[in-house]
Amino acid sequence: MIGLYNTKITSVLTLLIALLVCLNPAIAQPNSEVLHTPSPSNVFIHLEKSKTDALERWVVTYALSTPAKTLTFVRNPDISRSSRWFAQDSDKEIVFDRAKRQDVVRSKSGKSISRVSFLLTPTYKHLGKDYAPFSPFSDGGNAFHTGRLFACANTCTQETWQLTLSVPSDEHIVLNGNVAKNTVSWTDNNDGRVVYVGQQQPIITDEVIALIDQGLPESVNVSLEQDIPNIMAFFSQRLNPLKGEKPTLFASYANVDDHSTQGGTLPNQIFMHWNRDDLDERASHISFVNQTLWFFAHEVAHLYQSGSTEGVSENNEQSWLHEGSAEYFAAIAISALYEGTNNYVESRVTNAFKRCIKCSSSRTALIVKSATNSLVLMTYDNAMRTIPPPEKQVGDL
């Protein structure tokens, strides 16, 4: 009996591994990355929010310990920085280096750069496969992504950045779950983090620290307060509980002429933003309720994906693994927690099958691979459920 059990497990695993390698040959390649000591920061970043009457200004200043010919930005999902960042020195400009596919700051006169400041546009901007630079709250608060600010002298070798944030006296900062006033400094790295600036006080529960926009429709607000903790508890019971500091939830809303919704996660952070003017109307539709629950479950699932996702979530050749598993986790959670959602979950699975046989562009390819991975996981899970347990414990898989 034990031999038959192990044979079936081996067959299932062999089939699934072969499918994964076929879909993405890079999986079969060894990881040749060499561990090294992070380079020290030589670019210091100071972000300041100021207010004059009804006008608010966000200005970021870069101070270089050693002058450089250029300042190179780390994250470059598009070229919108050059139209949303305004140099406060007429001799400085942001240009896109097409060869390196990076935004760079340079002096028009060819001088070296030791200090440069930019006036930022603190509105939501959708960035493909990256985090929004700003996510405004309806009461005037704002959440921003620090990784958007990361830059290096000439070429990037540093892996940490020293940031300082200053805000008006009537507002506060929420950083790593802590509330601070006036000015705060910290060392940042990797993909950065989301930081809140405004007057809203966070809600602290056993599961999460939450900043939920009070301008959201009541049904969405209630769902955030109740469903996010329920979904987190569901995953914690079936997977390893989250380690480290308590996660922080950012849920922001801007009632503007747009139809964007975006979510994401960073270590111990989950964030969602609605940038649309029809949310009140849509919130009453059952289809929107189901989509929102799936949206929540998908983003929460990312928190429970153990291990590093560096080089995965932003890479179209790898991110289907990351996104596909979150889709499958969402399907499991929604089916288990909410009655009456079976038809909706089944329709998502059916659409995933349809997408698996279509591919016409790189963007479509990512969606197809994500859908395929969720189906691979579903196939494995269903197959394992059909295998009878062994008479004796044979060890963990």
mmCIF file of C-alpha atoms in Angstrom:
data_model
loop_
_atom_site.group_PDB
_atom_site.id
_atom_site.type_symbol
_atom_site.label_atom_id
_atom_site.label_comp_id
_atom_site.label_asym_id
_atom_site.label_seq_id
_atom_site.Cartn_x
_atom_site.Cartn_y
_atom_site.Cartn_z
ATOM 1 C CA MET A 1 0.000 0.000 0.000
ATOM 2 C CA ILE A 2 2.793 2.419 0.914
ATOM 3 C CA GLY A 3 4.629 1.591 -2.308
ATOM 4 C CA LEU A 4 1.513 2.318 -4.373
ATOM 5 C CA TYR A 5 1.002 5.593 -2.492
ATOM 6 C CA ASN A 6 4.570 6.733 -3.177
ATOM 7 C CA THR A 7 4.331 5.658 -6.834
ATOM 8 C CA LYS A 8 1.208 7.772 -7.369
ATOM 9 C CA ILE A 9 2.782 10.759 -5.664
ATOM 10 C CA THR A 10 5.896 10.407 -7.809
ATOM 11 C CA SER A 11 3.796 10.181 -10.982
ATOM 12 C CA VAL A 12 1.825 13.306 -10.130
ATOM 13 C CA LEU A 13 4.948 15.261 -9.226
ATOM 14 C CA THR A 14 6.801 14.107 -12.351
ATOM 15 C CA LEU A 15 3.921 15.162 -14.608
ATOM 16 C CA LEU A 16 3.568 18.565 -12.993
ATOM 17 C CA ILE A 17 7.301 19.295 -12.929
ATOM 18 C CA ALA A 18 7.547 18.363 -16.617
ATOM 19 C CA LEU A 19 4.690 20.734 -17.425
ATOM 20 C CA LEU A 20 6.274 23.560 -15.437
ATOM 21 C CA VAL A 21 9.659 23.117 -17.115
ATOM 22 C CA CYS A 22 8.013 22.956 -20.522
ATOM 23 C CA LEU A 23 6.149 26.191 -19.873
ATOM 24 C CA ASN A 24 9.233 27.917 -18.504
ATOM 25 C CA PRO A 25 12.644 26.421 -19.380
ATOM 26 C CA ALA A 26 14.374 28.873 -17.035
ATOM 27 C CA ILE A 27 13.175 26.748 -14.121
ATOM 28 C CA ALA A 28 15.593 24.003 -15.167
ATOM 29 C CA GLN A 29 18.606 26.296 -15.051
ATOM 30 C CA PRO A 30 20.788 26.384 -11.916
ATOM 31 C CA ASN A 31 20.906 29.544 -9.851
ATOM 32 C CA SER A 32 24.408 30.939 -10.153
ATOM 33 C CA GLU A 33 23.817 34.052 -8.029
ATOM 34 C CA VAL A 34 26.727 34.789 -5.716
ATOM 35 C CA LEU A 35 26.003 36.222 -2.299
ATOM 36 C CA HIS A 36 27.782 39.496 -1.599
ATOM 37 C CA THR A 37 27.914 42.269 0.940
ATOM 38 C CA PRO A 38 25.437 45.087 0.147
ATOM 39 C CA SER A 39 27.096 48.239 -1.141
ATOM 40 C CA PRO A 40 26.764 51.228 1.182
ATOM 41 C CA SER A 41 24.473 54.108 0.287
ATOM 42 C CA ASN A 42 26.069 57.099 -1.428
ATOM 43 C CA VAL A 43 22.769 58.770 -2.345
ATOM 44 C CA PHE A 44 20.703 60.313 0.452
ATOM 45 C CA ILE A 45 17.022 60.955 -0.197
ATOM 46 C CA HIS A 46 14.902 63.584 1.562
ATOM 47 C CA LEU A 47 11.173 63.731 0.787
ATOM 48 C CA GLU A 48 9.233 66.681 2.167
ATOM 49 C CA LYS A 49 5.527 67.408 2.109
ATOM 50 C CA SER A 50 4.540 71.017 2.765
ATOM 51 C CA LYS A 51 1.246 72.906 2.686
ATOM 52 C CA THR A 52 0.445 76.532 1.939
ATOM 53 C CA ASP A 53 -3.273 77.272 2.292
ATOM 54 C CA ALA A 54 -4.940 74.703 -0.004
ATOM 55 C CA LEU A 55 -1.774 73.957 -1.959
ATOM 56 C CA GLU A 56 0.377 70.971 -1.068
ATOM 57 C CA ARG A 57 3.855 70.254 -2.395
ATOM 58 C CA TRP A 58 5.884 67.047 -2.404
ATOM 59 C CA VAL A 59 9.567 67.691 -3.091
ATOM 60 C CA VAL A 60 12.264 65.019 -3.191
ATOM 61 C CA THR A 61 15.921 66.004 -2.852
ATOM 62 C CA TYR A 62 18.910 63.808 -3.669
ATOM 63 C CA ALA A 63 22.249 64.562 -2.014
ATOM 64 C CA LEU A 64 25.264 62.654 -3.312
ATOM 65 C CA SER A 65 28.255 62.016 -1.065
ATOM 66 C CA THR A 66 30.448 62.159 -4.190
ATOM 67 C CA PRO A 67 29.450 64.229 -7.262
ATOM 68 C CA ALA A 68 28.457 62.155 -10.306
ATOM 69 C CA LYS A 69 27.736 62.771 -13.972
ATOM 70 C CA THR A 70 24.281 61.213 -13.731
ATOM 71 C CA LEU A 71 21.733 59.942 -11.241
ATOM 72 C CA THR A 72 20.176 56.643 -12.365
ATOM 73 C CA PHE A 73 16.786 55.424 -11.156
ATOM 74 C CA VAL A 74 16.383 51.811 -10.099
ATOM 75 C CA ARG A 75 12.747 51.169 -11.092
ATOM 76 C CA ASN A 76 11.708 52.151 -14.614
ATOM 77 C CA PRO A 77 8.418 50.488 -15.622
ATOM 78 C CA ASP A 78 7.614 53.319 -18.051
ATOM 79 C CA ILE A 79 8.784 56.821 -18.986
ATOM 80 C CA SER A 80 6.162 58.771 -16.997
ATOM 81 C CA ARG A 81 8.723 60.072 -14.486
ATOM 82 C CA SER A 82 9.932 62.700 -16.987
ATOM 83 C CA SER A 83 6.412 64.184 -17.214
ATOM 84 C CA ARG A 84 5.517 63.923 -13.503
ATOM 85 C CA TRP A 85 8.777 65.048 -11.870
ATOM 86 C CA PHE A 86 9.750 68.709 -12.275
ATOM 87 C CA ALA A 87 13.373 69.726 -11.692
ATOM 88 C CA GLN A 88 13.746 72.712 -9.356
ATOM 89 C CA ASP A 89 16.977 73.669 -11.149
ATOM 90 C CA SER A 90 16.621 74.650 -14.815
ATOM 91 C CA ASP A 91 19.993 73.029 -15.575
ATOM 92 C CA LYS A 92 18.782 69.559 -14.524
ATOM 93 C CA GLU A 93 16.546 67.210 -16.501
ATOM 94 C CA ILE A 94 15.279 63.626 -16.530
ATOM 95 C CA VAL A 95 15.842 61.729 -19.767
ATOM 96 C CA PHE A 96 15.236 58.110 -20.721
ATOM 97 C CA ASP A 97 18.336 56.138 -21.668
ATOM 98 C CA ARG A 98 16.928 53.790 -24.314
ATOM 99 C CA ALA A 99 20.031 51.600 -24.377
ATOM 100 C CA LYS A 100 19.856 50.919 -20.612
ATOM 101 C CA ARG A 101 16.070 51.372 -20.421
ATOM 102 C CA GLN A 102 16.476 53.623 -17.401
ATOM 103 C CA ASP A 103 15.538 57.160 -16.408
ATOM 104 C CA VAL A 104 18.609 59.254 -15.634
ATOM 105 C CA VAL A 105 19.107 62.741 -14.243
ATOM 106 C CA ARG A 106 21.730 64.843 -15.963
ATOM 107 C CA SER A 107 22.953 68.414 -16.177
ATOM 108 C CA LYS A 108 22.126 70.152 -19.442
ATOM 109 C CA SER A 109 25.452 71.979 -19.244
ATOM 110 C CA GLY A 110 27.420 68.814 -18.516
ATOM 111 C CA LYS A 111 28.234 69.642 -14.884
ATOM 112 C CA SER A 112 28.522 66.977 -12.203
ATOM 113 C CA ILE A 113 25.563 66.487 -9.885
ATOM 114 C CA SER A 114 25.938 66.736 -6.125
ATOM 115 C CA ARG A 115 22.390 67.808 -5.215
ATOM 116 C CA VAL A 116 19.115 67.926 -7.141
ATOM 117 C CA SER A 117 15.443 68.430 -6.225
ATOM 118 C CA PHE A 118 12.184 67.576 -7.974
ATOM 119 C CA LEU A 119 8.580 68.648 -7.427
ATOM 120 C CA LEU A 120 6.468 65.466 -7.596
ATOM 121 C CA THR A 121 2.928 64.881 -8.863
ATOM 122 C CA PRO A 122 1.202 63.176 -5.885
ATOM 123 C CA THR A 123 -1.589 61.486 -7.834
ATOM 124 C CA TYR A 124 -2.261 57.859 -8.681
ATOM 125 C CA LYS A 125 -0.499 56.495 -11.760
ATOM 126 C CA HIS A 126 -0.888 52.916 -12.902
ATOM 127 C CA LEU A 127 2.526 51.371 -13.546
ATOM 128 C CA GLY A 128 2.546 48.016 -15.313
ATOM 129 C CA LYS A 129 4.143 45.308 -13.128
ATOM 130 C CA ASP A 130 5.131 47.852 -10.494
ATOM 131 C CA TYR A 131 3.655 49.692 -7.543
ATOM 132 C CA ALA A 132 1.830 53.008 -7.908
ATOM 133 C CA PRO A 133 4.044 55.958 -6.871
ATOM 134 C CA PHE A 134 1.165 57.582 -4.929
ATOM 135 C CA SER A 135 -2.211 56.284 -3.733
ATOM 136 C CA PRO A 136 -4.306 59.248 -2.535
ATOM 137 C CA PHE A 137 -6.921 58.926 0.206
ATOM 138 C CA SER A 138 -10.201 60.803 -0.156
ATOM 139 C CA ASP A 139 -9.556 62.902 2.984
ATOM 140 C CA GLY A 140 -6.291 64.349 1.624
ATOM 141 C CA GLY A 141 -3.936 61.709 2.995
ATOM 142 C CA ASN A 142 -1.575 59.829 0.719
ATOM 143 C CA ALA A 143 0.429 56.612 0.613
ATOM 144 C CA PHE A 144 3.602 56.478 -1.463
ATOM 145 C CA HIS A 145 6.003 53.767 -2.579
ATOM 146 C CA THR A 146 9.588 54.402 -1.497
ATOM 147 C CA GLY A 147 11.051 52.161 -4.212
ATOM 148 C CA ARG A 148 9.976 54.716 -6.818
ATOM 149 C CA LEU A 149 12.518 57.105 -5.266
ATOM 150 C CA PHE A 150 15.545 54.786 -5.290
ATOM 151 C CA ALA A 151 18.418 56.121 -7.401
ATOM 152 C CA CYS A 152 22.170 55.620 -7.724
ATOM 153 C CA ALA A 153 25.162 57.716 -8.755
ATOM 154 C CA ASN A 154 25.993 56.847 -12.390
ATOM 155 C CA THR A 155 25.293 53.083 -12.315
ATOM 156 C CA CYS A 156 23.542 51.112 -9.608
ATOM 157 C CA THR A 157 25.689 49.052 -7.256
ATOM 158 C CA GLN A 158 24.230 50.140 -3.923
ATOM 159 C CA GLU A 159 21.509 48.073 -2.287
ATOM 160 C CA THR A 160 20.438 50.320 0.582
ATOM 161 C CA TRP A 161 19.174 53.893 0.685
ATOM 162 C CA GLN A 162 18.983 56.422 3.496
ATOM 163 C CA LEU A 163 15.608 58.156 3.471
ATOM 164 C CA THR A 164 14.273 61.060 5.494
ATOM 165 C CA LEU A 165 10.610 62.129 5.397
ATOM 166 C CA SER A 166 9.297 65.460 6.709
ATOM 167 C CA VAL A 167 5.576 66.287 6.953
ATOM 168 C CA PRO A 168 3.414 69.214 8.172
ATOM 169 C CA SER A 169 2.818 69.498 11.919
ATOM 170 C CA ASP A 170 -0.890 68.643 11.634
ATOM 171 C CA GLU A 171 -0.203 65.332 9.890
ATOM 172 C CA HIS A 172 1.588 62.137 10.854
ATOM 173 C CA ILE A 173 3.537 59.299 9.267
ATOM 174 C CA VAL A 174 2.718 55.584 9.430
ATOM 175 C CA LEU A 175 5.937 53.662 8.782
ATOM 176 C CA ASN A 176 6.347 49.938 9.468
ATOM 177 C CA GLY A 177 3.193 49.984 11.591
ATOM 178 C CA ASN A 178 4.430 52.850 13.792
ATOM 179 C CA VAL A 179 3.047 56.393 13.940
ATOM 180 C CA ALA A 180 5.539 59.284 13.895
ATOM 181 C CA LYS A 181 5.295 63.080 13.733
ATOM 182 C CA ASN A 182 7.289 65.762 11.910
ATOM 183 C CA THR A 183 10.400 63.957 10.602
ATOM 184 C CA VAL A 184 11.558 60.350 10.485
ATOM 185 C CA SER A 185 14.611 58.664 8.935
ATOM 186 C CA TRP A 186 15.234 55.033 8.022
ATOM 187 C CA THR A 187 17.304 52.693 5.860
ATOM 188 C CA ASP A 188 15.413 51.153 2.942
ATOM 189 C CA ASN A 189 16.228 48.330 0.540
ATOM 190 C CA ASN A 190 14.939 45.683 -1.892
ATOM 191 C CA ASP A 191 11.559 46.734 -3.356
ATOM 192 C CA GLY A 192 11.000 49.464 -0.778
ATOM 193 C CA ARG A 193 7.773 49.867 1.194
ATOM 194 C CA VAL A 194 4.559 51.866 1.346
ATOM 195 C CA VAL A 195 4.425 54.811 3.767
ATOM 196 C CA TYR A 196 1.318 56.783 4.737
ATOM 197 C CA VAL A 197 1.159 60.534 5.345
ATOM 198 C CA GLY A 198 -2.040 62.199 6.554
ATOM 199 C CA GLN A 199 -4.397 62.663 9.485
ATOM 200 C CA GLN A 200 -6.161 59.286 9.605
ATOM 201 C CA GLN A 201 -5.341 57.102 12.586
ATOM 202 C CA PRO A 202 -4.679 53.413 11.864
ATOM 203 C CA ILE A 203 -7.047 50.714 13.127
ATOM 204 C CA ILE A 204 -5.144 48.065 15.088
ATOM 205 C CA THR A 205 -6.613 44.555 15.357
ATOM 206 C CA ASP A 206 -5.187 41.161 16.316
ATOM 207 C CA GLU A 207 -4.485 40.348 12.668
ATOM 208 C CA VAL A 208 -3.609 43.622 10.992
ATOM 209 C CA ILE A 209 -2.894 47.347 11.248
ATOM 210 C CA ALA A 210 -5.333 49.013 8.842
ATOM 211 C CA LEU A 211 -5.619 52.380 7.139
ATOM 212 C CA ILE A 212 -8.975 52.154 5.371
ATOM 213 C CA ASP A 213 -10.227 55.155 3.407
ATOM 214 C CA GLN A 214 -13.419 56.362 5.043
ATOM 215 C CA GLY A 215 -14.638 57.635 1.678
ATOM 216 C CA LEU A 216 -15.048 54.096 0.354
ATOM 217 C CA PRO A 217 -18.631 52.832 -0.046
ATOM 218 C CA GLU A 218 -19.856 51.350 3.237
ATOM 219 C CA SER A 219 -20.106 47.829 1.820
ATOM 220 C CA VAL A 220 -16.474 47.909 0.684
ATOM 221 C CA ASN A 221 -15.369 49.425 3.984
ATOM 222 C CA VAL A 222 -17.175 46.739 5.998
ATOM 223 C CA SER A 223 -15.774 44.031 3.756
ATOM 224 C CA LEU A 224 -12.226 45.294 4.283
ATOM 225 C CA GLU A 225 -12.670 45.340 8.050
ATOM 226 C CA GLN A 226 -14.246 41.860 8.204
ATOM 227 C CA ASP A 227 -13.148 39.827 5.186
ATOM 228 C CA ILE A 228 -9.425 40.617 5.205
ATOM 229 C CA PRO A 229 -8.993 39.259 8.788
ATOM 230 C CA ASN A 230 -11.171 36.225 7.920
ATOM 231 C CA ILE A 231 -9.113 35.404 4.832
ATOM 232 C CA MET A 232 -5.867 35.887 6.752
ATOM 233 C CA ALA A 233 -7.106 33.560 9.495
ATOM 234 C CA PHE A 234 -8.063 30.969 6.862
ATOM 235 C CA PHE A 235 -4.579 30.989 5.342
ATOM 236 C CA SER A 236 -2.862 31.068 8.743
ATOM 237 C CA GLN A 237 -4.708 27.902 9.810
ATOM 238 C CA ARG A 238 -3.730 26.014 6.661
ATOM 239 C CA LEU A 239 -0.302 27.468 5.995
ATOM 240 C CA ASN A 240 2.380 28.793 8.291
ATOM 241 C CA PRO A 241 1.261 31.875 10.241
ATOM 242 C CA LEU A 242 2.948 35.084 9.179
ATOM 243 C CA LYS A 243 6.196 35.854 10.961
ATOM 244 C CA GLY A 244 7.626 39.167 12.052
ATOM 245 C CA GLU A 245 5.734 42.400 12.500
ATOM 246 C CA LYS A 246 1.967 42.594 12.101
ATOM 247 C CA PRO A 247 0.932 43.297 8.469
ATOM 248 C CA THR A 248 -0.286 46.762 7.540
ATOM 249 C CA LEU A 249 -3.270 47.180 5.201
ATOM 250 C CA PHE A 250 -3.581 50.325 3.063
ATOM 251 C CA ALA A 251 -6.919 50.795 1.284
ATOM 252 C CA SER A 252 -7.242 54.106 -0.561
ATOM 253 C CA TYR A 253 -9.824 55.665 -2.847
ATOM 254 C CA ALA A 254 -9.893 58.589 -5.259
ATOM 255 C CA ASN A 255 -13.265 59.496 -6.794
ATOM 256 C CA VAL A 256 -11.919 60.623 -10.167
ATOM 257 C CA ASP A 257 -12.754 60.089 -13.831
ATOM 258 C CA ASP A 258 -10.942 56.800 -14.213
ATOM 259 C CA HIS A 259 -11.609 53.053 -13.964
ATOM 260 C CA SER A 260 -8.444 51.716 -12.348
ATOM 261 C CA THR A 261 -8.141 49.274 -9.468
ATOM 262 C CA GLN A 262 -4.774 48.039 -8.284
ATOM 263 C CA GLY A 263 -3.482 45.917 -5.434
ATOM 264 C CA GLY A 264 -0.137 44.637 -4.308
ATOM 265 C CA THR A 265 1.961 43.353 -1.458
ATOM 266 C CA LEU A 266 5.374 44.000 -0.004
ATOM 267 C CA PRO A 267 6.836 42.287 3.070
ATOM 268 C CA ASN A 268 4.243 42.691 5.861
ATOM 269 C CA GLN A 269 2.205 45.095 3.733
ATOM 270 C CA ILE A 270 -0.887 44.776 1.575
ATOM 271 C CA PHE A 271 -2.337 47.697 -0.353
ATOM 272 C CA MET A 272 -5.329 48.347 -2.559
ATOM 273 C CA HIS A 273 -6.399 51.438 -4.451
ATOM 274 C CA TRP A 274 -9.578 52.328 -6.302
ATOM 275 C CA ASN A 275 -9.209 55.186 -8.809
ATOM 276 C CA ARG A 276 -12.702 55.446 -10.273
ATOM 277 C CA ASP A 277 -15.875 57.513 -10.217
ATOM 278 C CA ASP A 278 -18.439 54.673 -10.339
ATOM 279 C CA LEU A 279 -17.563 52.794 -7.166
ATOM 280 C CA ASP A 280 -20.774 53.672 -5.296
ATOM 281 C CA GLU A 281 -22.885 52.314 -8.152
ATOM 282 C CA ARG A 282 -20.803 49.181 -8.708
ATOM 283 C CA ALA A 283 -20.596 48.300 -5.008
ATOM 284 C CA SER A 284 -24.244 47.177 -5.010
ATOM 285 C CA HIS A 285 -23.759 44.563 -7.766
ATOM 286 C CA ILE A 286 -23.134 40.949 -6.744
ATOM 287 C CA SER A 287 -20.535 40.598 -9.507
ATOM 288 C CA PHE A 288 -18.549 43.453 -7.981
ATOM 289 C CA VAL A 289 -18.873 41.918 -4.503
ATOM 290 C CA ASN A 290 -17.435 38.624 -5.778
ATOM 291 C CA GLN A 291 -14.668 40.378 -7.725
ATOM 292 C CA THR A 292 -13.750 42.365 -4.619
ATOM 293 C CA LEU A 293 -13.589 39.241 -2.448
ATOM 294 C CA TRP A 294 -11.349 37.582 -5.043
ATOM 295 C CA PHE A 295 -9.234 40.745 -5.204
ATOM 296 C CA PHE A 296 -8.795 40.653 -1.419
ATOM 297 C CA ALA A 297 -8.037 36.920 -1.315
ATOM 298 C CA HIS A 298 -5.506 37.129 -4.168
ATOM 299 C CA GLU A 299 -3.560 39.959 -2.514
ATOM 300 C CA VAL A 300 -3.676 38.361 0.947
ATOM 301 C CA ALA A 301 -2.422 35.098 -0.594
ATOM 302 C CA HIS A 302 0.762 36.884 -1.686
ATOM 303 C CA LEU A 303 1.584 37.502 1.982
ATOM 304 C CA TYR A 304 1.675 33.743 2.544
ATOM 305 C CA GLN A 305 3.996 32.938 -0.344
ATOM 306 C CA SER A 306 7.105 32.124 1.653
ATOM 307 C CA GLY A 307 10.580 32.818 0.356
ATOM 308 C CA SER A 308 11.968 35.664 -1.701
ATOM 309 C CA THR A 309 10.178 36.860 -4.842
ATOM 310 C CA GLU A 310 13.099 39.016 -5.926
ATOM 311 C CA GLY A 311 13.427 38.785 -9.693
ATOM 312 C CA VAL A 312 10.117 36.922 -9.929
ATOM 313 C CA SER A 313 7.155 39.251 -9.440
ATOM 314 C CA GLU A 314 8.534 41.881 -11.845
ATOM 315 C CA ASN A 315 9.740 39.369 -14.454
ATOM 316 C CA ASN A 316 7.172 38.253 -17.027
ATOM 317 C CA GLU A 317 9.059 34.989 -17.540
ATOM 318 C CA GLN A 318 8.770 34.108 -13.843
ATOM 319 C CA SER A 319 5.839 36.027 -12.376
ATOM 320 C CA TRP A 320 3.234 33.547 -13.619
ATOM 321 C CA LEU A 321 4.369 31.239 -10.798
ATOM 322 C CA HIS A 322 3.868 34.012 -8.263
ATOM 323 C CA GLU A 323 0.529 35.187 -9.657
ATOM 324 C CA GLY A 324 -0.857 31.777 -10.589
ATOM 325 C CA SER A 325 -0.476 30.376 -7.092
ATOM 326 C CA ALA A 326 -2.182 33.473 -5.630
ATOM 327 C CA GLU A 327 -5.096 32.861 -8.009
ATOM 328 C CA TYR A 328 -5.426 29.265 -6.842
ATOM 329 C CA PHE A 329 -5.172 30.217 -3.167
ATOM 330 C CA ALA A 330 -7.933 32.784 -3.785
ATOM 331 C CA ALA A 331 -10.153 30.101 -5.321
ATOM 332 C CA ILE A 332 -9.689 27.830 -2.300
ATOM 333 C CA ALA A 333 -10.377 30.602 0.226
ATOM 334 C CA ILE A 334 -13.445 32.036 -1.520
ATOM 335 C CA SER A 335 -15.019 28.589 -1.999
ATOM 336 C CA ALA A 336 -14.456 27.660 1.643
ATOM 337 C CA LEU A 337 -15.472 30.922 3.304
ATOM 338 C CA TYR A 338 -18.403 32.287 1.301
ATOM 339 C CA GLU A 339 -21.599 30.449 0.462
ATOM 340 C CA GLY A 340 -23.071 31.102 -2.946
ATOM 341 C CA THR A 341 -19.731 31.785 -4.635
ATOM 342 C CA ASN A 342 -19.310 28.370 -6.294
ATOM 343 C CA ASN A 343 -20.662 29.548 -9.643
ATOM 344 C CA TYR A 344 -18.354 32.559 -9.591
ATOM 345 C CA VAL A 345 -15.297 30.435 -8.726
ATOM 346 C CA GLU A 346 -16.221 27.911 -11.410
ATOM 347 C CA SER A 347 -16.496 30.720 -13.968
ATOM 348 C CA ARG A 348 -13.002 31.921 -13.028
ATOM 349 C CA VAL A 349 -11.654 28.384 -13.506
ATOM 350 C CA THR A 350 -13.426 28.045 -16.859
ATOM 351 C CA ASN A 351 -11.974 31.340 -18.039
ATOM 352 C CA ALA A 352 -8.538 30.176 -16.907
ATOM 353 C CA PHE A 353 -8.870 27.077 -19.104
ATOM 354 C CA LYS A 354 -9.859 29.257 -22.059
ATOM 355 C CA ARG A 355 -6.898 31.570 -21.537
ATOM 356 C CA CYS A 356 -4.547 28.598 -21.405
ATOM 357 C CA ILE A 357 -5.136 27.943 -25.109
ATOM 358 C CA LYS A 358 -4.783 31.536 -26.243
ATOM 359 C CA CYS A 359 -1.624 33.606 -26.508
ATOM 360 C CA SER A 360 -1.108 36.576 -28.836
ATOM 361 C CA SER A 361 1.089 39.026 -26.956
ATOM 362 C CA SER A 362 3.599 39.220 -24.095
ATOM 363 C CA ARG A 363 0.916 40.609 -21.806
ATOM 364 C CA THR A 364 -1.477 37.846 -22.840
ATOM 365 C CA ALA A 365 1.308 35.312 -22.343
ATOM 366 C CA LEU A 366 1.679 36.379 -18.719
ATOM 367 C CA ILE A 367 -2.063 36.048 -18.111
ATOM 368 C CA VAL A 368 -2.100 32.652 -19.829
ATOM 369 C CA LYS A 369 0.855 31.361 -17.792
ATOM 370 C CA SER A 370 -0.697 32.635 -14.541
ATOM 371 C CA ALA A 371 -3.951 30.890 -15.398
ATOM 372 C CA THR A 372 -2.044 27.722 -16.340
ATOM 373 C CA ASN A 373 -0.134 27.681 -13.071
ATOM 374 C CA SER A 374 -3.333 27.989 -11.063
ATOM 375 C CA LEU A 375 -4.697 25.015 -13.018
ATOM 376 C CA VAL A 376 -1.476 23.046 -12.419
ATOM 377 C CA LEU A 377 -1.849 23.587 -8.685
ATOM 378 C CA MET A 378 -5.524 22.669 -8.837
ATOM 379 C CA THR A 379 -4.690 19.457 -10.743
ATOM 380 C CA TYR A 380 -2.055 18.527 -8.172
ATOM 381 C CA ASP A 381 -4.348 19.287 -5.242
ATOM 382 C CA ASN A 382 -7.231 17.284 -6.691
ATOM 383 C CA ALA A 383 -4.922 14.376 -7.537
ATOM 384 C CA MET A 384 -3.502 14.282 -4.016
ATOM 385 C CA ARG A 385 -7.010 14.213 -2.562
ATOM 386 C CA THR A 386 -7.801 11.052 -4.537
ATOM 387 C CA ILE A 387 -4.777 9.150 -3.184
ATOM 388 C CA PRO A 388 -5.631 7.157 -0.038
ATOM 389 C CA PRO A 389 -3.420 7.877 2.979
ATOM 390 C CA PRO A 390 -0.649 5.336 3.676
ATOM 391 C CA GLU A 391 -0.926 2.847 6.487
ATOM 392 C CA LYS A 392 2.218 4.338 7.994
ATOM 393 C CA GLN A 393 3.697 7.830 7.978
ATOM 394 C CA VAL A 394 6.258 8.004 5.168
ATOM 395 C CA GLY A 395 7.493 11.542 5.849
ATOM 396 C CA ASP A 396 6.593 14.946 4.567
ATOM 397 C CA LEU A 397 6.714 15.674 0.878
#
